[in-house]
Short mmCIF file of C-alpha atoms in Angstrom, two decimals:
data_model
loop_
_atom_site.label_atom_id
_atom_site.label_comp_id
_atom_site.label_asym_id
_atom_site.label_seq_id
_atom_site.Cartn_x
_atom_site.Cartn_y
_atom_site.Cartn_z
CA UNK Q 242 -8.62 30.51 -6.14
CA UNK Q 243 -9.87 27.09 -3.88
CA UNK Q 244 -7.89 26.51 -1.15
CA UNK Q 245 -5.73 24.00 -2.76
CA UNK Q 246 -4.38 26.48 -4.95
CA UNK Q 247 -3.15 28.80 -2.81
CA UNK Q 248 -1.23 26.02 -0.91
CA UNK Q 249 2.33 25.76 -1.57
CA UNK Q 250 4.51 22.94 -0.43
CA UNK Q 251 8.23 23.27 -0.48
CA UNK Q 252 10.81 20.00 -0.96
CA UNK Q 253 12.55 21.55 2.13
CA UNK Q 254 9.34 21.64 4.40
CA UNK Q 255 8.77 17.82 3.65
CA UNK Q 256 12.17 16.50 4.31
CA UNK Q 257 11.77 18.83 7.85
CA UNK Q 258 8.49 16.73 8.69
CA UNK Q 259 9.44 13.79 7.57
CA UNK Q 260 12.77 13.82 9.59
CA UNK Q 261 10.18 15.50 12.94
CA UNK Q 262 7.86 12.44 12.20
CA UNK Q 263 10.92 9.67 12.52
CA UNK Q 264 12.48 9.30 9.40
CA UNK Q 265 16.17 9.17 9.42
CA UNK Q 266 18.60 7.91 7.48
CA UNK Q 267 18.49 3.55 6.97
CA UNK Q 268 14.57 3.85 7.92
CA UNK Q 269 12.76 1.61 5.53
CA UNK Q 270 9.88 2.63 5.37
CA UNK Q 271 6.00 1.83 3.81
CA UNK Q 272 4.80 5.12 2.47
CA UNK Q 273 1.22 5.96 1.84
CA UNK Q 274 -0.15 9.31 0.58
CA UNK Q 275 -2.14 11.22 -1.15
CA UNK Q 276 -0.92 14.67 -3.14
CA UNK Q 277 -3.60 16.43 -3.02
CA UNK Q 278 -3.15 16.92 0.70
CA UNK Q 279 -0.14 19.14 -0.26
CA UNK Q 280 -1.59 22.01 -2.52
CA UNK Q 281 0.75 23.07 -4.86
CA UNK Q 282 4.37 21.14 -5.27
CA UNK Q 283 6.74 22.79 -7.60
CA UNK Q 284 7.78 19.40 -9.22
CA UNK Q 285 4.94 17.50 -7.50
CA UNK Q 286 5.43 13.88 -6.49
CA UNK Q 287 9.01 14.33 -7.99
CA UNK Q 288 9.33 16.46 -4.78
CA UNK Q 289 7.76 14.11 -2.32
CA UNK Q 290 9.98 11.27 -3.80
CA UNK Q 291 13.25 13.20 -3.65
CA UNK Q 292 11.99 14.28 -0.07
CA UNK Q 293 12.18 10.85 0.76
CA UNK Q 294 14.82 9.60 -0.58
CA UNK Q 295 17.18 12.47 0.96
CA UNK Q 296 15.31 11.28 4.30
CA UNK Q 297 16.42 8.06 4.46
CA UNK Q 298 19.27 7.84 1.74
CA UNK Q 299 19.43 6.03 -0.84
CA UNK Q 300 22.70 3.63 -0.03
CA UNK Q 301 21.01 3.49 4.05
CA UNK Q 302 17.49 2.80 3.38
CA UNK Q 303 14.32 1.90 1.67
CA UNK Q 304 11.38 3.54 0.77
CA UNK Q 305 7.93 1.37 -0.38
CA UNK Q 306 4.66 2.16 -1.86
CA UNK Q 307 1.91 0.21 -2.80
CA UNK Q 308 1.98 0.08 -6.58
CA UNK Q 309 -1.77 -2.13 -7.05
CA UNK Q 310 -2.95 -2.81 -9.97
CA UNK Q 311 -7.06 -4.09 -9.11
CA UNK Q 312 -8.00 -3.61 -13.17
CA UNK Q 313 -6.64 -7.23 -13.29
CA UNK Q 314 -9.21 -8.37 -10.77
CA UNK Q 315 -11.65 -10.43 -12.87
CA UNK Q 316 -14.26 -7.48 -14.45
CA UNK Q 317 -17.22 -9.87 -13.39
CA UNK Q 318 -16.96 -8.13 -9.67
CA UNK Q 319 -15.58 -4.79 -10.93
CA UNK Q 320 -18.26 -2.23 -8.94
CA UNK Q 321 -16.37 0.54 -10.60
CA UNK Q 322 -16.95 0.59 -13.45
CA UNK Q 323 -19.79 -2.19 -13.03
CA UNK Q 324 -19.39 -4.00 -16.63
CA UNK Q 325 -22.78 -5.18 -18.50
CA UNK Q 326 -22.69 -8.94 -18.23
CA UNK Q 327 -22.27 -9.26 -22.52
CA UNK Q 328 -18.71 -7.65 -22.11
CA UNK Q 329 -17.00 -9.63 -19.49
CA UNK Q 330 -15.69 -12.31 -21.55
CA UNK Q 331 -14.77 -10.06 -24.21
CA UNK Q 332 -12.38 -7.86 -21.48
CA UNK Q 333 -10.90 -11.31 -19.72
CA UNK Q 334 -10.02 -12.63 -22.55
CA UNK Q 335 -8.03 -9.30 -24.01
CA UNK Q 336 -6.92 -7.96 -20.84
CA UNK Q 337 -3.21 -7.69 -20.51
CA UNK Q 338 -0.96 -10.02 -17.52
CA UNK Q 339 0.75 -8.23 -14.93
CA UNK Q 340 4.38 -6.75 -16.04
CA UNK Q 341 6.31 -5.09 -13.26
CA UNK Q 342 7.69 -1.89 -15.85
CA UNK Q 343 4.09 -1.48 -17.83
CA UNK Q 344 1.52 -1.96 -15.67
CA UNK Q 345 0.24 1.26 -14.29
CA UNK Q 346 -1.03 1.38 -10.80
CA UNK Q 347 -4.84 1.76 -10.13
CA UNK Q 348 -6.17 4.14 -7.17
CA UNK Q 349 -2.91 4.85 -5.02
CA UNK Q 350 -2.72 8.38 -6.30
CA UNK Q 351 0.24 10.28 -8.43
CA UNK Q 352 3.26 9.98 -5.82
CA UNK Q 353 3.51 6.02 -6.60
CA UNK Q 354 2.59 5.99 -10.05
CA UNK Q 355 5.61 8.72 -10.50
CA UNK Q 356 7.76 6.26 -8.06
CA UNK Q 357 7.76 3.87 -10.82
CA UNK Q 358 9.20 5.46 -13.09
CA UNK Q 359 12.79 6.28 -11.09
CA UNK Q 360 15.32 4.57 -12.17
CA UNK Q 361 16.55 1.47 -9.94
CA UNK Q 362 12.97 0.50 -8.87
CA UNK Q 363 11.55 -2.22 -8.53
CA UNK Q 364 8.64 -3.91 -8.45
CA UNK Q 365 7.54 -7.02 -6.64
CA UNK Q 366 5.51 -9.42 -8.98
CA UNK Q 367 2.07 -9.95 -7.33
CA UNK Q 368 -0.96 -9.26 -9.90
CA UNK Q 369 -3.15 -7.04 -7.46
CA UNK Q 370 -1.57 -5.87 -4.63
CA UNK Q 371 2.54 -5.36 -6.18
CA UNK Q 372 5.00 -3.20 -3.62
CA UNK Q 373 7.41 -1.03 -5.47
CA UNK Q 374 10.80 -0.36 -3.40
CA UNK Q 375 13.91 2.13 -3.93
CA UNK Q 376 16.58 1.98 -1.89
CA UNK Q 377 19.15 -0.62 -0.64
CA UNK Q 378 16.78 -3.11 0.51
CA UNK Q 379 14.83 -2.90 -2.60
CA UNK Q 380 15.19 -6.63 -4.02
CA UNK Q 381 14.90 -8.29 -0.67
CA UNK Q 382 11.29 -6.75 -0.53
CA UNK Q 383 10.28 -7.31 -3.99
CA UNK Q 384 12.04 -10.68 -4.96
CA UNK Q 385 9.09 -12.67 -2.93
CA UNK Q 386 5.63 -11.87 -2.64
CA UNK Q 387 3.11 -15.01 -1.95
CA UNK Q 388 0.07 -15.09 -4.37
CA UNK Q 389 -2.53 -16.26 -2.35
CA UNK Q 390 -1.22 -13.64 0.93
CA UNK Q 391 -0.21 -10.35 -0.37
CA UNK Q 392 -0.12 -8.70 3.09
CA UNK Q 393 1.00 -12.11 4.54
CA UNK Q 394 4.15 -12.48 6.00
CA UNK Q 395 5.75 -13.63 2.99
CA UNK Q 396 4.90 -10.50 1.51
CA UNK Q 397 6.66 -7.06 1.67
CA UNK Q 398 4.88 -5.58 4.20
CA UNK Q 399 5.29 -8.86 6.41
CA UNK Q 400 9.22 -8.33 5.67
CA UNK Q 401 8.99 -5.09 6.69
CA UNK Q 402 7.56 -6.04 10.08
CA UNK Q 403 10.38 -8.39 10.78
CA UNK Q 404 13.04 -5.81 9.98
CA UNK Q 405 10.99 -3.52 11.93
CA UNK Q 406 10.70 -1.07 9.35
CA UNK Q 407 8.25 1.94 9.47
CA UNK Q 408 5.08 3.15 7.61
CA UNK Q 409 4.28 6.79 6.97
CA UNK Q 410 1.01 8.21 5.71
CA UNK Q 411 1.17 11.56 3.71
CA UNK Q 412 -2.08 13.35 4.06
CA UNK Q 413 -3.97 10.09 4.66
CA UNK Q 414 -4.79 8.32 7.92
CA UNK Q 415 -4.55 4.79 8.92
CA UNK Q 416 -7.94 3.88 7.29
CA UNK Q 417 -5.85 3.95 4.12
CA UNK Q 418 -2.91 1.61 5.29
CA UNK Q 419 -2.58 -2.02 3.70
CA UNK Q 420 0.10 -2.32 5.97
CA UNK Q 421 -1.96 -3.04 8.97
CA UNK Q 422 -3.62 -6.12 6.67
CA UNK Q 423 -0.59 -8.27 8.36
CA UNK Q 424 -2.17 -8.28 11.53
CA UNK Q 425 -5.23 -10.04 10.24
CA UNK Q 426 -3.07 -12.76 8.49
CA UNK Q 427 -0.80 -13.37 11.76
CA UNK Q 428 -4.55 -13.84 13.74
CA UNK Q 429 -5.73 -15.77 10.61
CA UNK Q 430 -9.13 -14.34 10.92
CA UNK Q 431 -11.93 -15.79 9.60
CA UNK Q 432 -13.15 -13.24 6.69
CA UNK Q 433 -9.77 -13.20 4.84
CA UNK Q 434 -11.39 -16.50 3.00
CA UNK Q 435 -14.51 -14.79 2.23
CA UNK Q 436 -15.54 -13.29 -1.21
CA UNK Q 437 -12.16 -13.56 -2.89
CA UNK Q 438 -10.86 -11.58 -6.07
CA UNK Q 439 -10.36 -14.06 -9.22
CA UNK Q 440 -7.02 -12.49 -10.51
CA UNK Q 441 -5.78 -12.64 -13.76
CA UNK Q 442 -2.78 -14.95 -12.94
CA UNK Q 443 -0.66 -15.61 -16.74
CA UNK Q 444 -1.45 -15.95 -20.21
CA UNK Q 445 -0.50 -19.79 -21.29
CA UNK Q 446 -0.88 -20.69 -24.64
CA UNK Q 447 -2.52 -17.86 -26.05
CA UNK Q 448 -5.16 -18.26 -23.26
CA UNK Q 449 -5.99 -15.49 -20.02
CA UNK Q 450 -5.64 -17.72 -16.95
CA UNK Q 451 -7.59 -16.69 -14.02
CA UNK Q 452 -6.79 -17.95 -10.81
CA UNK Q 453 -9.02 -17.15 -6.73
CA UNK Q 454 -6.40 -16.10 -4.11
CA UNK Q 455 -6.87 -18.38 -1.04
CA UNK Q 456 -6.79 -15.32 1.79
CA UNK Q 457 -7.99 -11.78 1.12
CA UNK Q 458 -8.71 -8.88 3.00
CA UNK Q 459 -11.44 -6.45 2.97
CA UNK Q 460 -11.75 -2.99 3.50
CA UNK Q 461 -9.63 -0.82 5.66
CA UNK Q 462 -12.35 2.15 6.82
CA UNK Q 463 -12.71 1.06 10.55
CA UNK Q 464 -8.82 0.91 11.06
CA UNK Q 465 -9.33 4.40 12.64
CA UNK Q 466 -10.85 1.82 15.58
CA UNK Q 467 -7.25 1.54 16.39
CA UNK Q 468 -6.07 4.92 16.89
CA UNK Q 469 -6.76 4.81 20.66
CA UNK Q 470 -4.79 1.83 21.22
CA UNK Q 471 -1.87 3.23 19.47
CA UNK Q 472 -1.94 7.03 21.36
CA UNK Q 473 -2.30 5.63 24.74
CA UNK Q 474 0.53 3.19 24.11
CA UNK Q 475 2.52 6.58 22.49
CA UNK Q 476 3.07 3.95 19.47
CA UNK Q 477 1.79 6.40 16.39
CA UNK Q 478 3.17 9.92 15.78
CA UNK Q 479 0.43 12.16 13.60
CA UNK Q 480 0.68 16.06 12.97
CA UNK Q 481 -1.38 17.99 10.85
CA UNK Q 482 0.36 19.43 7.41
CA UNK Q 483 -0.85 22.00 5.24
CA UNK Q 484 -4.37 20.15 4.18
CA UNK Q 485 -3.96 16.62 5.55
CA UNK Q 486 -2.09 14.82 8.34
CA UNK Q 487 1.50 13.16 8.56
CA UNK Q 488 1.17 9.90 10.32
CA UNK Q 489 4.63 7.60 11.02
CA UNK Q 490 4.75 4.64 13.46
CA UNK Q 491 6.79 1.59 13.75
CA UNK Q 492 5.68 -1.11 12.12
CA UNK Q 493 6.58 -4.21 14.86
CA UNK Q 494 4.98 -2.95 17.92
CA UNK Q 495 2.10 -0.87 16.05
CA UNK Q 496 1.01 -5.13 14.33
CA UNK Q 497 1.41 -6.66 17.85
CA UNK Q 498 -1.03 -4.30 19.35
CA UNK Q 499 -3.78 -4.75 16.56
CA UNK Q 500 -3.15 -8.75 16.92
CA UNK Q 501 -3.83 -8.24 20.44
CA UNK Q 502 -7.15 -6.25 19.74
CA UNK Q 503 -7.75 -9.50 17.59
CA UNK Q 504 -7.11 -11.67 20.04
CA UNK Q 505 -9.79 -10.25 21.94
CA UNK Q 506 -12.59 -9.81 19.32
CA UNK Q 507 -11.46 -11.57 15.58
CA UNK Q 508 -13.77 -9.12 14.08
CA UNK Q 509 -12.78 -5.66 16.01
CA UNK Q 510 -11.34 -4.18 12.83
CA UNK Q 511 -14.85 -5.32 10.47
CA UNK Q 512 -17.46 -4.15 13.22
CA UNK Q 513 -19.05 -0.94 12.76
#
């Protein structure tokens, strides 16, 4: 038996860290993760869900996940799979729009994929980069989400910030979380109009229509270049669970200090 395997993660040990890491009940809160991190579940991300929900109650609060869908980014800059140039127009013009109940998600790992499918979800309409929410906030952060800013402030991690909500990472750090995208659209850097995804927008009259989103971000792997900032300022919370880490700060204060960082050097979170 791997490691993995022999890992067993219990419903009752989550809700205990996710209550020690700051959840309590009326937290709304962003949740990343990744379920490998937790060896074996008995129900799996029905587990980590239901850990959640009992965390921060489903009449009080609001849990979110990223529910992305980048398979309706325009398969002429797919990298993976990279499509031979005598397909592309064949998959554009076939691929199916964005619907908030059929759409699955695309590399944010079983626990949102399974969040989906609760009943009471929903699902916030942007092509690529869709939030799903449960909770009593649920419509306010889905009902809106700008097009050409999906981590803007009119999206629902920018609502989040102004209801100073949380985010939590299961098992992943803060290289993996979109969330801290918002500080590079309050700064307005620089790259977020470079190399933008053509997203399949609608299908009007029988016809795919593609449309460039003005302001994009790119990757998140030097967001680690944050972590000081955030321990010496006792802003971030991280303990290490069963095969991974549990990571929780507030959302407000944690996107001041990165636009800060930006206000210093614009490109602090793309330098190496």
């Amino acid at each position: 038996m791997n490691k993995r395997t022999q890992l067993f993660t219990s419903k009752e040990e989550l809700v205990n860290i996710f209550k020690d890491i700051g959840l309590e009940k009326g937290s709304d809160v962003m949740v990343h993760s990744s379920m490998k991190s937790l060896g074996y579940v008995v129900n799996g991300a029905l587990d980590v869900i239901d850990a959640l929900i009992e965390c921060v109650g489903i009449n009080e609060g609001t849990v979110l996940m990223p529910t992305h869908s980048g398979q309706l980014a325009d398969p002429s800059s797919w990298i993976n799979p990279i499509i031979p140039r005598k397909y592309i127009s064949t998959i554009k013009k076939n691929m199916l729009p964005f619907d908030k109940k059929r759409t699955p998600v695309r590399g944010r790992g079983e626990i949102p994929t399974t969040f989906l499918s609760y009943p009471r979800v929903q699902r916030s309409s942007h092509p690529l980069n869709s939030v799903g929410a449960l909770g009593r906030k649920a419509k306010f952060y889905t009902e809106l989400h700008d097009f050409h800013s999906p981590e803007g402030i009119n999206s629902p991690i920018g609502k989040l910030y102004k209801n100073n909500g949380k985010v939590l990472g299961i098992g992943v750090g803060v290289n993996r979380f979109t969330a801290i995208h918002l500080a590079e659209y309050l700064m307005d850097v620089h790259y977020l109009n470079d190399n933008n995804p053509n997203v399949l927008f609608e299908k009007k009259h029988g016809k795919n229509i593609y449309k460039r989103i003005n302001k994009y971000p790119g990757k998140s792997d030097n967001f680690t270049k944050i972590l000081p900032s955030l321990r010496s300022q006792n802003l971030i919370q991280e303990k290490d669970f069963k095969l991974g880490i549990m990571t929780c700060f507030p959302i407000q204060p944690v996107i001041d200090c990165v636009v800060d960082l930006l206000k210093q050097d614009p490109e602090f979170l793309i330098k190496e």
